[in-house]
Amino acid sequence: MKTLLEAIQQYPDQFISTLEARANTTPNPTNRSVHLTLADCIDLRMWNEVEDIIQLVKYRKPFEGVIYCLDSYSEIDNTVWHEVVDLFEQERFV
């Protein structure tokens, strides 16, 4: 796994569950909408749209919350989660 897009493609259920959880806990309606849109795009395997969303500068901070909450809101393996965090910190989105 060399990019966050690859991580999302390999662990779609973990990202979807975390995005849905974050959507339910954010007071920001825009972030809620983008989280749910991203979850839908992952579920539908709309990879071009996923790629566009995760690279949005305005979505960087909310997406960071998703990345750091993956280990809380999904059953992702801890070693994999650390790899995902590293990819995010290195800004290796696609």
The first five atom37 places (N, CA, C, CB, O) and aatype in JSON, in Angstrom:
{
  "aatype": [12, 11, 16, 10, 10, 6, 0, 9, 5, 5, 18, 14, 3, 5, 13, 9, 15, 16, 10, 6, 0, 1, 0, 2, 16, 16, 14, 2, 14, 16, 2, 1, 15, 19, 8, 10, 16, 10, 0, 3, 4, 9, 3, 10, 1, 12, 17, 2, 6, 19, 6, 3, 9, 9, 5, 10, 19, 11, 18, 1, 11, 14, 13, 6, 7, 19, 9, 18, 4, 10, 3, 15, 18, 15, 6, 9, 3, 2, 16, 19, 17, 8, 6, 19, 19, 3, 10, 13, 6, 5, 6, 1, 13, 19],
  "atom_mask": [
    [1, 1, 1, 1, 1],
    [1, 1, 1, 1, 1],
    [1, 1, 1, 1, 1],
    [1, 1, 1, 1, 1],
    [1, 1, 1, 1, 1],
    [1, 1, 1, 1, 1],
    [1, 1, 1, 1, 1],
    [1, 1, 1, 1, 1],
    [1, 1, 1, 1, 1],
    [1, 1, 1, 1, 1],
    [1, 1, 1, 1, 1],
    [1, 1, 1, 1, 1],
    [1, 1, 1, 1, 1],
    [1, 1, 1, 1, 1],
    [1, 1, 1, 1, 1],
    [1, 1, 1, 1, 1],
    [1, 1, 1, 1, 1],
    [1, 1, 1, 1, 1],
    [1, 1, 1, 1, 1],
    [1, 1, 1, 1, 1],
    [1, 1, 1, 1, 1],
    [1, 1, 1, 1, 1],
    [1, 1, 1, 1, 1],
    [1, 1, 1, 1, 1],
    [1, 1, 1, 1, 1],
    [1, 1, 1, 1, 1],
    [1, 1, 1, 1, 1],
    [1, 1, 1, 1, 1],
    [1, 1, 1, 1, 1],
    [1, 1, 1, 1, 1],
    [1, 1, 1, 1, 1],
    [1, 1, 1, 1, 1],
    [1, 1, 1, 1, 1],
    [1, 1, 1, 1, 1],
    [1, 1, 1, 1, 1],
    [1, 1, 1, 1, 1],
    [1, 1, 1, 1, 1],
    [1, 1, 1, 1, 1],
    [1, 1, 1, 1, 1],
    [1, 1, 1, 1, 1],
    [1, 1, 1, 1, 1],
    [1, 1, 1, 1, 1],
    [1, 1, 1, 1, 1],
    [1, 1, 1, 1, 1],
    [1, 1, 1, 1, 1],
    [1, 1, 1, 1, 1],
    [1, 1, 1, 1, 1],
    [1, 1, 1, 1, 1],
    [1, 1, 1, 1, 1],
    [1, 1, 1, 1, 1],
    [1, 1, 1, 1, 1],
    [1, 1, 1, 1, 1],
    [1, 1, 1, 1, 1],
    [1, 1, 1, 1, 1],
    [1, 1, 1, 1, 1],
    [1, 1, 1, 1, 1],
    [1, 1, 1, 1, 1],
    [1, 1, 1, 1, 1],
    [1, 1, 1, 1, 1],
    [1, 1, 1, 1, 1],
    [1, 1, 1, 1, 1],
    [1, 1, 1, 1, 1],
    [1, 1, 1, 1, 1],
    [1, 1, 1, 1, 1],
    [1, 1, 1, 0, 1],
    [1, 1, 1, 1, 1],
    [1, 1, 1, 1, 1],
    [1, 1, 1, 1, 1],
    [1, 1, 1, 1, 1],
    [1, 1, 1, 1, 1],
    [1, 1, 1, 1, 1],
    [1, 1, 1, 1, 1],
    [1, 1, 1, 1, 1],
    [1, 1, 1, 1, 1],
    [1, 1, 1, 1, 1],
    [1, 1, 1, 1, 1],
    [1, 1, 1, 1, 1],
    [1, 1, 1, 1, 1],
    [1, 1, 1, 1, 1],
    [1, 1, 1, 1, 1],
    [1, 1, 1, 1, 1],
    [1, 1, 1, 1, 1],
    [1, 1, 1, 1, 1],
    [1, 1, 1, 1, 1],
    [1, 1, 1, 1, 1],
    [1, 1, 1, 1, 1],
    [1, 1, 1, 1, 1],
    [1, 1, 1, 1, 1],
    [1, 1, 1, 1, 1],
    [1, 1, 1, 1, 1],
    [1, 1, 1, 1, 1],
    [1, 1, 1, 1, 1],
    [1, 1, 1, 1, 1],
    [1, 1, 1, 1, 1]
  ],
  "atom_positions": [
    [[0.86, -1.17, 0.0], [0.0, 0.0, 0.0], [0.9, 1.24, 0.0], [-0.97, 0.0, 1.23], [1.67, 1.48, 0.93]],
    [[0.78, 2.0, -1.08], [1.67, 3.15, -1.25], [0.96, 4.49, -1.17], [2.36, 3.05, -2.57], [1.61, 5.53, -1.07]],
    [[-0.39, 4.46, -1.2], [-1.16, 5.7, -1.15], [-2.4, 5.5, -0.29], [-1.55, 6.18, -2.57], [-2.8, 4.37, 0.0]],
    [[-3.01, 6.6, 0.1], [-4.27, 6.51, 0.84], [-5.38, 5.94, -0.03], [-4.68, 7.88, 1.38], [-6.26, 5.22, 0.46]],
    [[-5.36, 6.25, -1.32], [-6.36, 5.68, -2.21], [-6.26, 4.16, -2.2], [-6.19, 6.22, -3.64], [-7.28, 3.47, -2.14]],
    [[-5.05, 3.62, -2.26], [-4.87, 2.17, -2.19], [-5.35, 1.62, -0.85], [-3.39, 1.8, -2.41], [-5.96, 0.55, -0.8]],
    [[-5.09, 2.33, 0.23], [-5.55, 1.9, 1.55], [-7.08, 1.84, 1.59], [-5.03, 2.85, 2.64], [-7.66, 0.89, 2.11]],
    [[-7.71, 2.86, 1.03], [-9.18, 2.89, 0.99], [-9.7, 1.73, 0.14], [-9.68, 4.24, 0.43], [-10.7, 1.1, 0.5]],
    [[-9.04, 1.44, -0.96], [-9.47, 0.35, -1.82], [-9.29, -1.0, -1.14], [-8.69, 0.38, -3.13], [-10.08, -1.92, -1.38]],
    [[-8.28, -1.14, -0.31], [-8.02, -2.4, 0.38], [-8.88, -2.57, 1.64], [-6.56, -2.49, 0.75], [-9.16, -3.7, 2.05]],
    [[-9.28, -1.47, 2.25], [-10.03, -1.52, 3.51], [-11.28, -0.65, 3.43], [-9.14, -1.08, 4.7], [-11.48, 0.23, 4.27]],
    [[-12.12, -0.87, 2.43], [-13.28, 0.02, 2.24], [-14.25, 0.01, 3.41], [-14.03, -0.38, 0.99], [-14.77, 1.06, 3.8]],
    [[-14.51, -1.16, 3.99], [-15.48, -1.23, 5.09], [-15.02, -0.43, 6.3], [-15.72, -2.68, 5.48], [-15.83, 0.2, 6.99]],
    [[-13.72, -0.46, 6.57], [-13.18, 0.28, 7.71], [-13.31, 1.78, 7.49], [-11.72, -0.11, 7.94], [-13.65, 2.52, 8.41]],
    [[-13.03, 2.23, 6.29], [-13.17, 3.66, 5.99], [-14.64, 4.07, 6.01], [-12.54, 3.99, 4.63], [-14.97, 5.12, 6.55]],
    [[-15.51, 3.26, 5.43], [-16.93, 3.59, 5.41], [-17.48, 3.7, 6.82], [-17.72, 2.53, 4.62], [-18.19, 4.66, 7.13]],
    [[-17.18, 2.74, 7.68], [-17.72, 2.8, 9.04], [-17.19, 4.01, 9.8], [-17.37, 1.51, 9.81], [-17.93, 4.61, 10.58]],
    [[-15.95, 4.37, 9.58], [-15.38, 5.54, 10.25], [-15.97, 6.83, 9.7], [-13.86, 5.56, 10.1], [-16.29, 7.74, 10.47]],
    [[-16.13, 6.91, 8.4], [-16.76, 8.1, 7.81], [-18.19, 8.28, 8.32], [-16.76, 7.99, 6.28], [-18.6, 9.39, 8.63]],
    [[-18.93, 7.2, 8.42], [-20.31, 7.29, 8.92], [-20.33, 7.71, 10.39], [-21.03, 5.95, 8.75], [-21.17, 8.52, 10.8]],
    [[-19.41, 7.18, 11.18], [-19.33, 7.56, 12.59], [-18.96, 9.03, 12.74], [-18.31, 6.68, 13.33], [-19.55, 9.75, 13.55]],
    [[-17.99, 9.48, 11.95], [-17.59, 10.89, 12.0], [-18.73, 11.8, 11.54], [-16.33, 11.13, 11.13], [-18.92, 12.88, 12.09]],
    [[-19.48, 11.36, 10.54], [-20.62, 12.16, 10.07], [-21.66, 12.31, 11.17], [-21.26, 11.5, 8.83], [-22.31, 13.35, 11.28]],
    [[-21.82, 11.28, 11.98], [-22.8, 11.32, 13.06], [-22.36, 12.15, 14.25], [-23.11, 9.93, 13.52], [-23.18, 12.52, 15.09]],
    [[-21.07, 12.45, 14.35], [-20.57, 13.17, 15.52], [-20.14, 14.61, 15.22], [-19.42, 12.42, 16.12], [-19.87, 15.37, 16.15]],
    [[-20.06, 14.99, 13.96], [-19.62, 16.35, 13.64], [-20.79, 17.33, 13.7], [-18.96, 16.4, 12.25], [-21.88, 17.02, 13.23]],
    [[-20.56, 18.5, 14.29], [-21.61, 19.52, 14.28], [-21.63, 20.32, 12.96], [-21.42, 20.48, 15.45], [-22.54, 21.11, 12.72]],
    [[-20.62, 20.1, 12.11], [-20.49, 20.85, 10.87], [-21.26, 20.16, 9.75], [-19.01, 21.03, 10.5], [-20.9, 19.05, 9.35]],
    [[-22.3, 20.8, 9.22], [-23.11, 20.16, 8.17], [-22.33, 19.9, 6.88], [-24.32, 21.01, 7.86], [-22.61, 18.92, 6.18]],
    [[-21.38, 20.75, 6.55], [-20.57, 20.53, 5.35], [-19.71, 19.29, 5.51], [-19.69, 21.76, 5.04], [-19.66, 18.45, 4.61]],
    [[-19.03, 19.18, 6.64], [-18.2, 17.99, 6.88], [-19.05, 16.73, 6.88], [-17.45, 18.12, 8.21], [-18.64, 15.71, 6.33]],
    [[-20.22, 16.8, 7.49], [-21.13, 15.65, 7.52], [-21.46, 15.21, 6.1], [-22.43, 15.99, 8.3], [-21.41, 14.02, 5.77]],
    [[-21.79, 16.17, 5.26], [-22.15, 15.86, 3.88], [-20.99, 15.25, 3.11], [-22.63, 17.13, 3.17], [-21.18, 14.28, 2.37]],
    [[-19.79, 15.8, 3.27], [-18.64, 15.27, 2.55], [-18.27, 13.88, 3.06], [-17.44, 16.23, 2.68], [-17.92, 13.0, 2.27]],
    [[-18.33, 13.68, 4.38], [-18.06, 12.34, 4.93], [-19.0, 11.31, 4.32], [-18.21, 12.35, 6.46], [-18.57, 10.23, 3.9]],
    [[-20.29, 11.64, 4.27], [-21.27, 10.69, 3.74], [-21.12, 10.48, 2.23], [-22.69, 11.17, 4.06], [-21.3, 9.38, 1.73]],
    [[-20.79, 11.54, 1.53], [-20.55, 11.43, 0.08], [-19.35, 10.53, -0.18], [-20.33, 12.81, -0.55], [-19.39, 9.67, -1.05]],
    [[-18.28, 10.75, 0.58], [-17.09, 9.92, 0.42], [-17.4, 8.46, 0.73], [-15.95, 10.43, 1.32], [-16.97, 7.56, 0.01]],
    [[-18.15, 8.22, 1.79], [-18.54, 6.84, 2.14], [-19.33, 6.2, 1.0], [-19.36, 6.82, 3.44], [-19.11, 5.04, 0.66]],
    [[-20.26, 6.95, 0.42], [-21.04, 6.42, -0.7], [-20.16, 6.13, -1.91], [-22.14, 7.43, -1.09], [-20.32, 5.1, -2.57]],
    [[-19.24, 7.02, -2.21], [-18.34, 6.81, -3.35], [-17.46, 5.58, -3.15], [-17.46, 8.05, -3.56], [-17.21, 4.84, -4.09]],
    [[-17.01, 5.37, -1.93], [-16.22, 4.17, -1.63], [-17.08, 2.94, -1.81], [-15.63, 4.22, -0.2], [-16.67, 1.96, -2.44]],
    [[-18.28, 2.98, -1.27], [-19.19, 1.83, -1.36], [-19.5, 1.49, -2.82], [-20.48, 2.12, -0.6], [-19.63, 0.32, -3.17]],
    [[-19.64, 2.51, -3.64], [-19.96, 2.31, -5.06], [-18.72, 2.12, -5.92], [-20.76, 3.47, -5.57], [-18.82, 1.98, -7.14]],
    [[-17.54, 2.12, -5.29], [-16.26, 1.95, -5.98], [-16.06, 3.01, -7.06], [-16.18, 0.55, -6.6], [-15.57, 2.72, -8.15]],
    [[-16.44, 4.23, -6.74], [-16.27, 5.37, -7.64], [-14.91, 6.01, -7.32], [-17.46, 6.42, -7.47], [-14.84, 7.05, -6.68]],
    [[-13.85, 5.35, -7.78], [-12.49, 5.71, -7.34], [-12.04, 7.08, -7.8], [-11.51, 4.68, -7.83], [-11.28, 7.74, -7.09]],
    [[-12.48, 7.54, -8.96], [-12.1, 8.89, -9.4], [-12.68, 9.94, -8.46], [-12.59, 9.14, -10.85], [-12.01, 10.92, -8.14]],
    [[-13.91, 9.74, -8.03], [-14.54, 10.67, -7.1], [-13.87, 10.61, -5.73], [-16.04, 10.37, -6.98], [-13.67, 11.64, -5.09]],
    [[-13.53, 9.4, -5.28], [-12.82, 9.25, -4.01], [-11.5, 10.01, -4.08], [-12.56, 7.74, -3.69], [-11.15, 10.75, -3.16]],
    [[-10.79, 9.83, -5.17], [-9.51, 10.52, -5.38], [-9.69, 12.03, -5.3], [-8.91, 10.14, -6.74], [-8.9, 12.72, -4.65]],
    [[-10.72, 12.55, -5.95], [-10.97, 14.0, -5.93], [-11.27, 14.49, -4.51], [-12.15, 14.35, -6.85], [-10.73, 15.52, -4.09]],
    [[-12.11, 13.79, -3.8], [-12.52, 14.22, -2.46], [-11.35, 14.22, -1.49], [-13.63, 13.33, -1.93], [-11.16, 15.19, -0.75]],
    [[-10.57, 13.14, -1.48], [-9.5, 13.06, -0.48], [-8.37, 14.06, -0.75], [-8.93, 11.66, -0.44], [-7.53, 14.29, 0.12]],
    [[-8.35, 14.65, -1.94], [-7.34, 15.65, -2.25], [-7.82, 17.08, -2.07], [-6.87, 15.46, -3.66], [-7.04, 18.02, -2.26]],
    [[-9.07, 17.27, -1.71], [-9.59, 18.62, -1.5], [-8.88, 19.28, -0.33], [-11.12, 18.59, -1.27], [-8.86, 18.74, 0.78]],
    [[-8.32, 20.44, -0.56], [-7.61, 21.15, 0.5], [-8.57, 21.5, 1.65], [-6.96, 22.44, -0.06], [-8.2, 21.4, 2.82]],
    [[-9.79, 21.89, 1.33], [-10.77, 22.25, 2.36], [-11.21, 21.04, 3.19], [-11.98, 22.9, 1.71], [-11.75, 21.2, 4.28]],
    [[-10.98, 19.84, 2.67], [-11.39, 18.62, 3.38], [-10.22, 18.02, 4.16], [-11.95, 17.59, 2.39], [-10.4, 17.01, 4.84]],
    [[-9.06, 18.6, 4.08], [-7.86, 18.01, 4.7], [-8.03, 17.79, 6.2], [-6.66, 18.92, 4.45], [-7.74, 16.7, 6.69]],
    [[-8.49, 18.8, 6.93], [-8.63, 18.68, 8.38], [-9.71, 17.66, 8.76], [-8.96, 20.05, 9.0], [-9.47, 16.81, 9.62]],
    [[-10.91, 17.72, 8.14], [-11.91, 16.7, 8.45], [-11.44, 15.28, 8.1], [-13.2, 17.0, 7.71], [-11.72, 14.33, 8.83]],
    [[-10.72, 15.15, 6.98], [-10.21, 13.84, 6.58], [-9.15, 13.35, 7.57], [-9.62, 13.91, 5.15], [-9.04, 12.15, 7.83]],
    [[-8.38, 14.27, 8.1], [-7.41, 13.92, 9.14], [-8.12, 13.27, 10.32], [-6.61, 15.17, 9.6], [-7.64, 12.27, 10.87]],
    [[-9.27, 13.83, 10.71], [-10.05, 13.24, 11.8], [-10.49, 11.82, 11.47], [0.0, 0.0, 0.0], [-10.49, 10.95, 12.34]],
    [[-10.86, 11.59, 10.23], [-11.24, 10.24, 9.8], [-10.05, 9.29, 9.94], [-11.75, 10.25, 8.34], [-10.18, 8.19, 10.47]],
    [[-8.9, 9.73, 9.46], [-7.69, 8.9, 9.51], [-7.35, 8.52, 10.95], [-6.51, 9.62, 8.86], [-7.11, 7.35, 11.25]],
    [[-7.34, 9.52, 11.83], [-6.93, 9.25, 13.21], [-7.99, 8.48, 14.0], [-6.63, 10.55, 13.92], [-7.68, 7.87, 15.02]],
    [[-9.24, 8.49, 13.53], [-10.3, 7.75, 14.22], [-10.53, 6.36, 13.65], [-11.59, 8.54, 14.16], [-11.36, 5.61, 14.17]],
    [[-9.81, 6.0, 12.6], [-9.98, 4.66, 12.02], [-9.84, 3.55, 13.06], [-8.98, 4.45, 10.9], [-10.58, 2.57, 13.03]],
    [[-8.88, 3.71, 13.97], [-8.67, 2.65, 14.96], [-9.76, 2.63, 16.03], [-7.32, 2.82, 15.62], [-9.92, 1.63, 16.73]],
    [[-10.51, 3.72, 16.16], [-11.59, 3.77, 17.15], [-12.93, 3.3, 16.57], [-11.74, 5.17, 17.69], [-13.7, 2.63, 17.25]],
    [[-13.19, 3.66, 15.32], [-14.49, 3.41, 14.72], [-14.53, 2.24, 13.75], [-14.96, 4.62, 14.03], [-15.56, 1.99, 13.12]],
    [[-13.43, 1.53, 13.62], [-13.43, 0.37, 12.73], [-12.57, -0.72, 13.34], [-12.93, 0.74, 11.31], [-11.9, -0.52, 14.36]],
    [[-12.59, -1.85, 12.72], [-11.8, -2.98, 13.21], [-10.51, -3.12, 12.39], [-12.61, -4.29, 13.15], [-10.08, -4.24, 12.1]],
    [[-9.92, -2.01, 12.03], [-8.69, -2.05, 11.24], [-7.54, -2.53, 12.14], [-8.36, -0.64, 10.63], [-7.45, -2.17, 13.31]],
    [[-6.68, -3.33, 11.56], [-5.51, -3.82, 12.27], [-4.62, -2.64, 12.67], [-4.72, -4.84, 11.39], [-4.43, -1.71, 11.88]],
    [[-4.08, -2.67, 13.86], [-3.29, -1.56, 14.38], [-2.07, -1.27, 13.51], [-2.86, -1.86, 15.8], [-1.72, -0.11, 13.31]],
    [[-1.43, -2.3, 13.01], [-0.26, -2.11, 12.15], [-0.67, -1.4, 10.86], [0.41, -3.46, 11.83], [0.03, -0.51, 10.39]],
    [[-1.79, -1.81, 10.29], [-2.3, -1.18, 9.06], [-2.67, 0.27, 9.35], [-3.53, -1.95, 8.51], [-2.38, 1.16, 8.56]],
    [[-3.31, 0.5, 10.49], [-3.69, 1.87, 10.86], [-2.46, 2.78, 10.92], [-4.42, 1.88, 12.22], [-2.51, 3.91, 10.43]],
    [[-1.38, 2.3, 11.5], [-0.16, 3.11, 11.57], [0.37, 3.41, 10.17], [0.91, 2.38, 12.39], [0.86, 4.51, 9.92]],
    [[0.27, 2.46, 9.26], [0.68, 2.69, 7.88], [-0.18, 3.78, 7.23], [0.6, 1.39, 7.06], [0.33, 4.65, 6.52]],
    [[-1.49, 3.73, 7.49], [-2.41, 4.72, 6.94], [-2.08, 6.11, 7.49], [-3.89, 4.34, 7.26], [-2.05, 7.08, 6.74]],
    [[-1.83, 6.2, 8.78], [-1.46, 7.48, 9.38], [-0.18, 8.01, 8.74], [-1.27, 7.32, 10.92], [-0.08, 9.2, 8.43]],
    [[0.79, 7.15, 8.55], [2.04, 7.57, 7.91], [1.79, 8.1, 6.5], [3.04, 6.4, 7.86], [2.36, 9.12, 6.11]],
    [[0.94, 7.42, 5.74], [0.61, 7.88, 4.39], [-0.03, 9.27, 4.43], [-0.32, 6.88, 3.69], [0.27, 10.13, 3.61]],
    [[-0.92, 9.47, 5.4], [-1.57, 10.77, 5.53], [-0.54, 11.84, 5.88], [-2.67, 10.72, 6.6], [-0.53, 12.91, 5.27]],
    [[0.31, 11.56, 6.84], [1.3, 12.53, 7.27], [2.3, 12.86, 6.16], [2.02, 12.03, 8.48], [2.85, 13.97, 6.12]],
    [[2.54, 11.91, 5.27], [3.42, 12.13, 4.13], [2.68, 12.72, 2.93], [4.08, 10.81, 3.72], [3.27, 12.96, 1.87]],
    [[1.39, 12.95, 3.11], [0.52, 13.49, 2.06], [0.55, 12.65, 0.78], [0.92, 14.91, 1.74], [0.56, 13.18, -0.33]],
    [[0.55, 11.35, 0.98], [0.54, 10.42, -0.17], [-0.9, 9.98, -0.42], [1.47, 9.17, 0.09], [-1.29, 8.86, -0.1]],
    [[-1.66, 10.87, -0.99], [-3.09, 10.65, -1.2], [-3.36, 9.73, -2.39], [-3.79, 11.97, -1.41], [-4.14, 8.78, -2.27]],
    [[-2.72, 10.0, -3.52], [-2.94, 9.16, -4.71], [-1.63, 8.85, -5.4], [-3.88, 9.86, -5.69], [-1.62, 8.16, -6.42]]
  ]
}
